[in-house]
Amino acid sequence: MGATLEQIAGYLDKQGLIYEIQSDKARIITQVEAEHVEDFLIVIQLDEEGEFFKLFVPEVLTGVQTHPHKAAILQTMLVISWETKMLQWEYDASDGEIRAIIEFPLEDAIMTERQFERCFSGLVEMVDSWAMPRLREVMETGVDPGDVALGERLLLTIEQEAPGLLVLLEKAMQARKHRGQFPPLRDSWLD
């Protein structure tokens, strides 16, 4: 059952998108306007006679293969995959291509318009508005700005779950900084 190119083309028609059907490769290529991605091409590919669905942005990030911050870039891609639903990253080590992709088996299920729309709009939103600005900053600095956001979320959680704990932690850190180290453990502390 799965999906057909004609079915997907119908969903794209409803969105008013221009596309090219490549029947011999079982895929449709379209393009969307984006703020942070130039030439935002999207490939919709049906494998296994329509029983496996792929939606991806080819060559979404270039120049990583020999980039001085390659490890930080690839790590950030993994962190983004961890933090999001559906979005994955693929890296072809032979030529350096990086893809943002959503893929899953349909098997005997029909791809509904609602499912397709969630995948399509989700891919565009996550890549353009969220992932690419973050990855570009990592390319420039070697530092994932998401690490800072994670720290801020952690502090907020501590503040909400254990009121007053942050004040105690701050005092302890100031005391440690003043002494240069933690004081030695005394046996009486262990009782």
PDB file of C-alpha atoms in Angstrom:
ATOM      1  CA  MET A   1       0.000   0.000   0.000  1.00  0.00           C
ATOM      2  CA  GLY A   2       2.293   2.802   1.251  1.00  0.00           C
ATOM      3  CA  ALA A   3       2.330   5.953  -0.874  1.00  0.00           C
ATOM      4  CA  THR A   4       2.534   6.955  -4.522  1.00  0.00           C
ATOM      5  CA  LEU A   5       4.175   9.876  -6.265  1.00  0.00           C
ATOM      6  CA  GLU A   6       0.765  10.948  -7.554  1.00  0.00           C
ATOM      7  CA  GLN A   7      -0.612  11.041  -4.015  1.00  0.00           C
ATOM      8  CA  ILE A   8       2.338  13.156  -2.794  1.00  0.00           C
ATOM      9  CA  ALA A   9       2.015  15.436  -5.850  1.00  0.00           C
ATOM     10  CA  GLY A  10      -1.613  16.018  -4.869  1.00  0.00           C
ATOM     11  CA  TYR A  11      -0.527  17.099  -1.384  1.00  0.00           C
ATOM     12  CA  LEU A  12       2.024  19.499  -2.902  1.00  0.00           C
ATOM     13  CA  ASP A  13      -0.622  20.877  -5.284  1.00  0.00           C
ATOM     14  CA  LYS A  14      -2.802  21.766  -2.289  1.00  0.00           C
ATOM     15  CA  GLN A  15       0.140  23.734  -0.865  1.00  0.00           C
ATOM     16  CA  GLY A  16       0.598  25.543  -4.174  1.00  0.00           C
ATOM     17  CA  LEU A  17       4.165  24.303  -4.606  1.00  0.00           C
ATOM     18  CA  ILE A  18       5.951  23.802  -7.901  1.00  0.00           C
ATOM     19  CA  TYR A  19       7.696  20.460  -8.197  1.00  0.00           C
ATOM     20  CA  GLU A  20       9.315  18.006 -10.567  1.00  0.00           C
ATOM     21  CA  ILE A  21       8.361  14.342 -10.577  1.00  0.00           C
ATOM     22  CA  GLN A  22      11.240  11.968 -11.351  1.00  0.00           C
ATOM     23  CA  SER A  23       9.357   8.701 -11.776  1.00  0.00           C
ATOM     24  CA  ASP A  24      12.464   6.737 -12.755  1.00  0.00           C
ATOM     25  CA  LYS A  25      14.015   7.583  -9.369  1.00  0.00           C
ATOM     26  CA  ALA A  26      10.721   7.345  -7.426  1.00  0.00           C
ATOM     27  CA  ARG A  27      11.039  10.893  -6.146  1.00  0.00           C
ATOM     28  CA  ILE A  28       9.697  14.418  -6.317  1.00  0.00           C
ATOM     29  CA  ILE A  29      11.868  17.511  -6.002  1.00  0.00           C
ATOM     30  CA  THR A  30      10.467  20.818  -4.823  1.00  0.00           C
ATOM     31  CA  GLN A  31      11.826  24.053  -3.405  1.00  0.00           C
ATOM     32  CA  VAL A  32      10.620  26.377  -0.663  1.00  0.00           C
ATOM     33  CA  GLU A  33      11.461  29.901   0.381  1.00  0.00           C
ATOM     34  CA  ALA A  34      13.578  30.053   3.519  1.00  0.00           C
ATOM     35  CA  GLU A  35      15.322  32.607   5.666  1.00  0.00           C
ATOM     36  CA  HIS A  36      18.496  30.704   6.579  1.00  0.00           C
ATOM     37  CA  VAL A  37      18.891  28.188   3.738  1.00  0.00           C
ATOM     38  CA  GLU A  38      19.677  29.233   0.179  1.00  0.00           C
ATOM     39  CA  ASP A  39      18.192  27.058  -2.541  1.00  0.00           C
ATOM     40  CA  PHE A  40      16.122  25.075  -0.044  1.00  0.00           C
ATOM     41  CA  LEU A  41      15.531  21.971  -2.160  1.00  0.00           C
ATOM     42  CA  ILE A  42      13.438  19.175  -0.728  1.00  0.00           C
ATOM     43  CA  VAL A  43      13.462  15.639  -2.066  1.00  0.00           C
ATOM     44  CA  ILE A  44      10.508  13.362  -1.390  1.00  0.00           C
ATOM     45  CA  GLN A  45      11.514   9.806  -2.165  1.00  0.00           C
ATOM     46  CA  LEU A  46       9.489   6.611  -2.028  1.00  0.00           C
ATOM     47  CA  ASP A  47      11.529   3.435  -1.716  1.00  0.00           C
ATOM     48  CA  GLU A  48      10.429  -0.190  -1.578  1.00  0.00           C
ATOM     49  CA  GLU A  49       7.533   0.426  -3.969  1.00  0.00           C
ATOM     50  CA  GLY A  50       6.143   3.222  -1.821  1.00  0.00           C
ATOM     51  CA  GLU A  51       6.425   1.377   1.468  1.00  0.00           C
ATOM     52  CA  PHE A  52       9.333   3.499   2.760  1.00  0.00           C
ATOM     53  CA  PHE A  53       9.069   7.310   2.900  1.00  0.00           C
ATOM     54  CA  LYS A  54      12.002   9.752   2.819  1.00  0.00           C
ATOM     55  CA  LEU A  55      11.870  13.528   2.938  1.00  0.00           C
ATOM     56  CA  PHE A  56      15.261  15.235   2.893  1.00  0.00           C
ATOM     57  CA  VAL A  57      17.231  18.384   2.180  1.00  0.00           C
ATOM     58  CA  PRO A  58      20.326  17.416   0.161  1.00  0.00           C
ATOM     59  CA  GLU A  59      23.582  19.284   0.718  1.00  0.00           C
ATOM     60  CA  VAL A  60      22.016  21.362   3.477  1.00  0.00           C
ATOM     61  CA  LEU A  61      25.453  22.144   4.893  1.00  0.00           C
ATOM     62  CA  THR A  62      28.657  22.240   2.865  1.00  0.00           C
ATOM     63  CA  GLY A  63      32.355  22.571   3.637  1.00  0.00           C
ATOM     64  CA  VAL A  64      32.279  20.321   6.700  1.00  0.00           C
ATOM     65  CA  GLN A  65      34.564  17.567   5.441  1.00  0.00           C
ATOM     66  CA  THR A  66      37.736  19.649   5.956  1.00  0.00           C
ATOM     67  CA  HIS A  67      36.336  22.239   8.380  1.00  0.00           C
ATOM     68  CA  PRO A  68      38.438  22.989  11.494  1.00  0.00           C
ATOM     69  CA  HIS A  69      35.307  22.626  13.688  1.00  0.00           C
ATOM     70  CA  LYS A  70      34.125  19.417  12.015  1.00  0.00           C
ATOM     71  CA  ALA A  71      33.843  17.466  15.274  1.00  0.00           C
ATOM     72  CA  ALA A  72      31.772  20.212  16.945  1.00  0.00           C
ATOM     73  CA  ILE A  73      29.530  20.492  13.867  1.00  0.00           C
ATOM     74  CA  LEU A  74      28.865  16.748  13.723  1.00  0.00           C
ATOM     75  CA  GLN A  75      28.309  16.607  17.484  1.00  0.00           C
ATOM     76  CA  THR A  76      25.826  19.464  17.281  1.00  0.00           C
ATOM     77  CA  MET A  77      23.952  17.630  14.523  1.00  0.00           C
ATOM     78  CA  LEU A  78      23.654  14.620  16.837  1.00  0.00           C
ATOM     79  CA  VAL A  79      22.465  16.814  19.706  1.00  0.00           C
ATOM     80  CA  ILE A  80      19.836  18.396  17.440  1.00  0.00           C
ATOM     81  CA  SER A  81      18.635  14.911  16.473  1.00  0.00           C
ATOM     82  CA  TRP A  82      18.377  14.084  20.177  1.00  0.00           C
ATOM     83  CA  GLU A  83      16.434  17.273  20.934  1.00  0.00           C
ATOM     84  CA  THR A  84      13.903  16.993  18.102  1.00  0.00           C
ATOM     85  CA  LYS A  85      11.285  14.564  16.952  1.00  0.00           C
ATOM     86  CA  MET A  86      11.738  13.008  13.522  1.00  0.00           C
ATOM     87  CA  LEU A  87      14.716  15.096  12.332  1.00  0.00           C
ATOM     88  CA  GLN A  88      17.890  13.161  11.599  1.00  0.00           C
ATOM     89  CA  TRP A  89      21.175  14.050   9.930  1.00  0.00           C
ATOM     90  CA  GLU A  90      23.166  12.040   7.426  1.00  0.00           C
ATOM     91  CA  TYR A  91      26.829  12.594   6.634  1.00  0.00           C
ATOM     92  CA  ASP A  92      28.478  11.006   3.594  1.00  0.00           C
ATOM     93  CA  ALA A  93      32.153  10.767   4.503  1.00  0.00           C
ATOM     94  CA  SER A  94      33.135  10.062   0.887  1.00  0.00           C
ATOM     95  CA  ASP A  95      32.073  13.464  -0.434  1.00  0.00           C
ATOM     96  CA  GLY A  96      31.090  15.464   2.677  1.00  0.00           C
ATOM     97  CA  GLU A  97      27.383  15.776   1.838  1.00  0.00           C
ATOM     98  CA  ILE A  98      25.159  16.475   4.817  1.00  0.00           C
ATOM     99  CA  ARG A  99      21.419  15.880   4.628  1.00  0.00           C
ATOM    100  CA  ALA A 100      18.627  16.747   7.002  1.00  0.00           C
ATOM    101  CA  ILE A 101      16.145  13.896   6.734  1.00  0.00           C
ATOM    102  CA  ILE A 102      12.886  12.484   8.022  1.00  0.00           C
ATOM    103  CA  GLU A 103      12.285   8.874   7.056  1.00  0.00           C
ATOM    104  CA  PHE A 104      10.123   5.982   8.179  1.00  0.00           C
ATOM    105  CA  PRO A 105       8.459   2.813   6.917  1.00  0.00           C
ATOM    106  CA  LEU A 106       4.867   2.963   5.757  1.00  0.00           C
ATOM    107  CA  GLU A 107       4.655  -0.752   5.008  1.00  0.00           C
ATOM    108  CA  ASP A 108       0.930  -1.479   4.619  1.00  0.00           C
ATOM    109  CA  ALA A 109      -0.274   1.954   5.829  1.00  0.00           C
ATOM    110  CA  ILE A 110      -1.329   4.835   3.614  1.00  0.00           C
ATOM    111  CA  MET A 111       0.537   8.134   3.942  1.00  0.00           C
ATOM    112  CA  THR A 112      -2.149  10.598   4.979  1.00  0.00           C
ATOM    113  CA  GLU A 113      -2.112  14.258   4.027  1.00  0.00           C
ATOM    114  CA  ARG A 114      -1.867  15.200   7.691  1.00  0.00           C
ATOM    115  CA  GLN A 115       1.196  12.966   8.175  1.00  0.00           C
ATOM    116  CA  PHE A 116       2.831  14.369   5.070  1.00  0.00           C
ATOM    117  CA  GLU A 117       2.139  17.963   6.109  1.00  0.00           C
ATOM    118  CA  ARG A 118       3.591  17.389   9.573  1.00  0.00           C
ATOM    119  CA  CYS A 119       6.774  15.923   8.085  1.00  0.00           C
ATOM    120  CA  PHE A 120       7.095  18.545   5.354  1.00  0.00           C
ATOM    121  CA  SER A 121       6.398  21.630   7.482  1.00  0.00           C
ATOM    122  CA  GLY A 122       8.375  20.164  10.383  1.00  0.00           C
ATOM    123  CA  LEU A 123      11.442  19.607   8.217  1.00  0.00           C
ATOM    124  CA  VAL A 124      11.300  23.139   6.832  1.00  0.00           C
ATOM    125  CA  GLU A 125      10.739  24.734  10.251  1.00  0.00           C
ATOM    126  CA  MET A 126      13.341  22.706  12.146  1.00  0.00           C
ATOM    127  CA  VAL A 127      16.056  23.096   9.522  1.00  0.00           C
ATOM    128  CA  ASP A 128      15.512  26.734   8.550  1.00  0.00           C
ATOM    129  CA  SER A 129      14.475  28.395  11.778  1.00  0.00           C
ATOM    130  CA  TRP A 130      16.303  26.350  14.319  1.00  0.00           C
ATOM    131  CA  ALA A 131      19.091  24.045  13.123  1.00  0.00           C
ATOM    132  CA  MET A 132      20.845  26.115  10.453  1.00  0.00           C
ATOM    133  CA  PRO A 133      21.383  29.266  12.540  1.00  0.00           C
ATOM    134  CA  ARG A 134      22.775  27.066  15.312  1.00  0.00           C
ATOM    135  CA  LEU A 135      25.018  25.067  12.967  1.00  0.00           C
ATOM    136  CA  ARG A 136      26.315  28.209  11.272  1.00  0.00           C
ATOM    137  CA  GLU A 137      27.343  29.588  14.656  1.00  0.00           C
ATOM    138  CA  VAL A 138      29.154  26.331  15.426  1.00  0.00           C
ATOM    139  CA  MET A 139      30.937  26.617  12.072  1.00  0.00           C
ATOM    140  CA  GLU A 140      32.092  30.134  12.983  1.00  0.00           C
ATOM    141  CA  THR A 141      32.985  29.620  16.639  1.00  0.00           C
ATOM    142  CA  GLY A 142      33.344  25.896  17.264  1.00  0.00           C
ATOM    143  CA  VAL A 143      30.901  26.255  20.164  1.00  0.00           C
ATOM    144  CA  ASP A 144      27.313  24.991  20.189  1.00  0.00           C
ATOM    145  CA  PRO A 145      25.041  27.798  21.409  1.00  0.00           C
ATOM    146  CA  GLY A 146      22.603  25.053  22.399  1.00  0.00           C
ATOM    147  CA  ASP A 147      24.944  24.151  25.267  1.00  0.00           C
ATOM    148  CA  VAL A 148      24.271  27.563  26.800  1.00  0.00           C
ATOM    149  CA  ALA A 149      20.530  27.124  26.340  1.00  0.00           C
ATOM    150  CA  LEU A 150      20.748  23.684  27.979  1.00  0.00           C
ATOM    151  CA  GLY A 151      22.518  25.209  30.976  1.00  0.00           C
ATOM    152  CA  GLU A 152      19.847  27.881  31.262  1.00  0.00           C
ATOM    153  CA  ARG A 153      17.086  25.248  31.123  1.00  0.00           C
ATOM    154  CA  LEU A 154      18.888  23.247  33.799  1.00  0.00           C
ATOM    155  CA  LEU A 155      19.114  26.293  36.069  1.00  0.00           C
ATOM    156  CA  LEU A 156      15.413  27.008  35.546  1.00  0.00           C
ATOM    157  CA  THR A 157      14.546  23.409  36.436  1.00  0.00           C
ATOM    158  CA  ILE A 158      16.662  23.563  39.597  1.00  0.00           C
ATOM    159  CA  GLU A 159      15.044  26.860  40.544  1.00  0.00           C
ATOM    160  CA  GLN A 160      11.554  25.412  40.083  1.00  0.00           C
ATOM    161  CA  GLU A 161      12.176  22.012  41.676  1.00  0.00           C
ATOM    162  CA  ALA A 162      14.412  23.065  44.571  1.00  0.00           C
ATOM    163  CA  PRO A 163      13.806  26.683  45.545  1.00  0.00           C
ATOM    164  CA  GLY A 164      16.818  28.143  47.325  1.00  0.00           C
ATOM    165  CA  LEU A 165      19.262  25.550  45.990  1.00  0.00           C
ATOM    166  CA  LEU A 166      20.723  27.956  43.422  1.00  0.00           C
ATOM    167  CA  VAL A 167      21.576  30.456  46.168  1.00  0.00           C
ATOM    168  CA  LEU A 168      23.368  27.715  48.116  1.00  0.00           C
ATOM    169  CA  LEU A 169      25.233  26.583  44.989  1.00  0.00           C
ATOM    170  CA  GLU A 170      26.287  30.134  44.208  1.00  0.00           C
ATOM    171  CA  LYS A 171      27.632  30.618  47.753  1.00  0.00           C
ATOM    172  CA  ALA A 172      29.481  27.297  47.563  1.00  0.00           C
ATOM    173  CA  MET A 173      31.060  28.236  44.228  1.00  0.00           C
ATOM    174  CA  GLN A 174      32.133  31.624  45.591  1.00  0.00           C
ATOM    175  CA  ALA A 175      33.657  29.971  48.651  1.00  0.00           C
ATOM    176  CA  ARG A 176      35.493  27.453  46.473  1.00  0.00           C
ATOM    177  CA  LYS A 177      36.780  30.207  44.219  1.00  0.00           C
ATOM    178  CA  HIS A 178      37.969  32.133  47.266  1.00  0.00           C
ATOM    179  CA  ARG A 179      39.805  29.110  48.711  1.00  0.00           C
ATOM    180  CA  GLY A 180      40.856  27.693  45.361  1.00  0.00           C
ATOM    181  CA  GLN A 181      39.507  24.240  46.215  1.00  0.00           C
ATOM    182  CA  PHE A 182      36.944  22.411  48.290  1.00  0.00           C
ATOM    183  CA  PRO A 183      37.850  21.980  51.964  1.00  0.00           C
ATOM    184  CA  PRO A 184      39.107  18.520  52.977  1.00  0.00           C
ATOM    185  CA  LEU A 185      36.516  16.023  54.153  1.00  0.00           C
ATOM    186  CA  ARG A 186      36.389  15.485  57.878  1.00  0.00           C
ATOM    187  CA  ASP A 187      35.331  12.243  59.464  1.00  0.00           C
ATOM    188  CA  SER A 188      32.566  14.053  61.362  1.00  0.00           C
ATOM    189  CA  TRP A 189      30.893  14.952  58.013  1.00  0.00           C
ATOM    190  CA  LEU A 190      30.479  11.295  57.220  1.00  0.00           C
ATOM    191  CA  ASP A 191      28.641  10.455  60.455  1.00  0.00           C
TER     192      ASP A 191
END
